[in-house]
Amino acid sequence: HFRLWYREPLAGMVRDLLSGFEAPGFLPGATARVVEEHLTGRANRTRELHQLITLRLIESEILQSSS
């Protein structure tokens, strides 16, 4: 399950990928809160992490292809 993968073997990737990322339509600091809540086990934010990771990867692909 991604819930456990994001908390354990992929935690570093989640932190690195979403560090400093401010997703459009989200309140400032919301991404960092979602990541911390999930990685510390305070909440299951798997769905939100899927969305944020997808947005981040799309953003990086668009920026790379427009350069």
Short mmCIF file of C-alpha atoms in Angstrom, two decimals, residues 27-56:
data_model
loop_
_atom_site.label_atom_id
_atom_site.label_comp_id
_atom_site.label_asym_id
_atom_site.label_seq_id
_atom_site.Cartn_x
_atom_site.Cartn_y
_atom_site.Cartn_z
CA LEU A 27 -3.04 27.36 1.11
CA PRO A 28 0.56 28.40 1.74
CA GLY A 29 2.29 25.75 3.83
CA ALA A 30 -0.39 23.15 3.12
CA THR A 31 1.99 20.85 1.24
CA ALA A 32 4.45 20.77 4.13
CA ARG A 33 1.63 20.07 6.60
CA VAL A 34 0.27 17.19 4.50
CA VAL A 35 3.74 15.65 4.20
CA GLU A 36 4.50 15.96 7.91
CA GLU A 37 1.09 14.68 9.03
CA HIS A 38 1.46 11.62 6.85
CA LEU A 39 5.10 10.83 7.57
CA THR A 40 4.64 11.18 11.33
CA GLY A 41 1.53 8.97 11.27
CA ARG A 42 -0.84 11.66 12.56
CA ALA A 43 -3.05 11.28 9.49
CA ASN A 44 -3.41 9.17 6.37
CA ARG A 45 -2.77 11.68 3.59
CA THR A 46 -2.15 9.14 0.83
CA ARG A 47 -4.71 10.67 -1.54
CA GLU A 48 -3.36 14.18 -1.03
CA LEU A 49 0.21 12.95 -1.51
CA HIS A 50 -0.78 11.26 -4.78
CA GLN A 51 -2.27 14.55 -5.97
CA LEU A 52 0.67 16.67 -4.85
CA ILE A 53 3.28 14.32 -6.32
CA THR A 54 1.39 14.23 -9.62
CA LEU A 55 1.17 18.04 -9.72
CA ARG A 56 4.86 18.36 -8.90
#
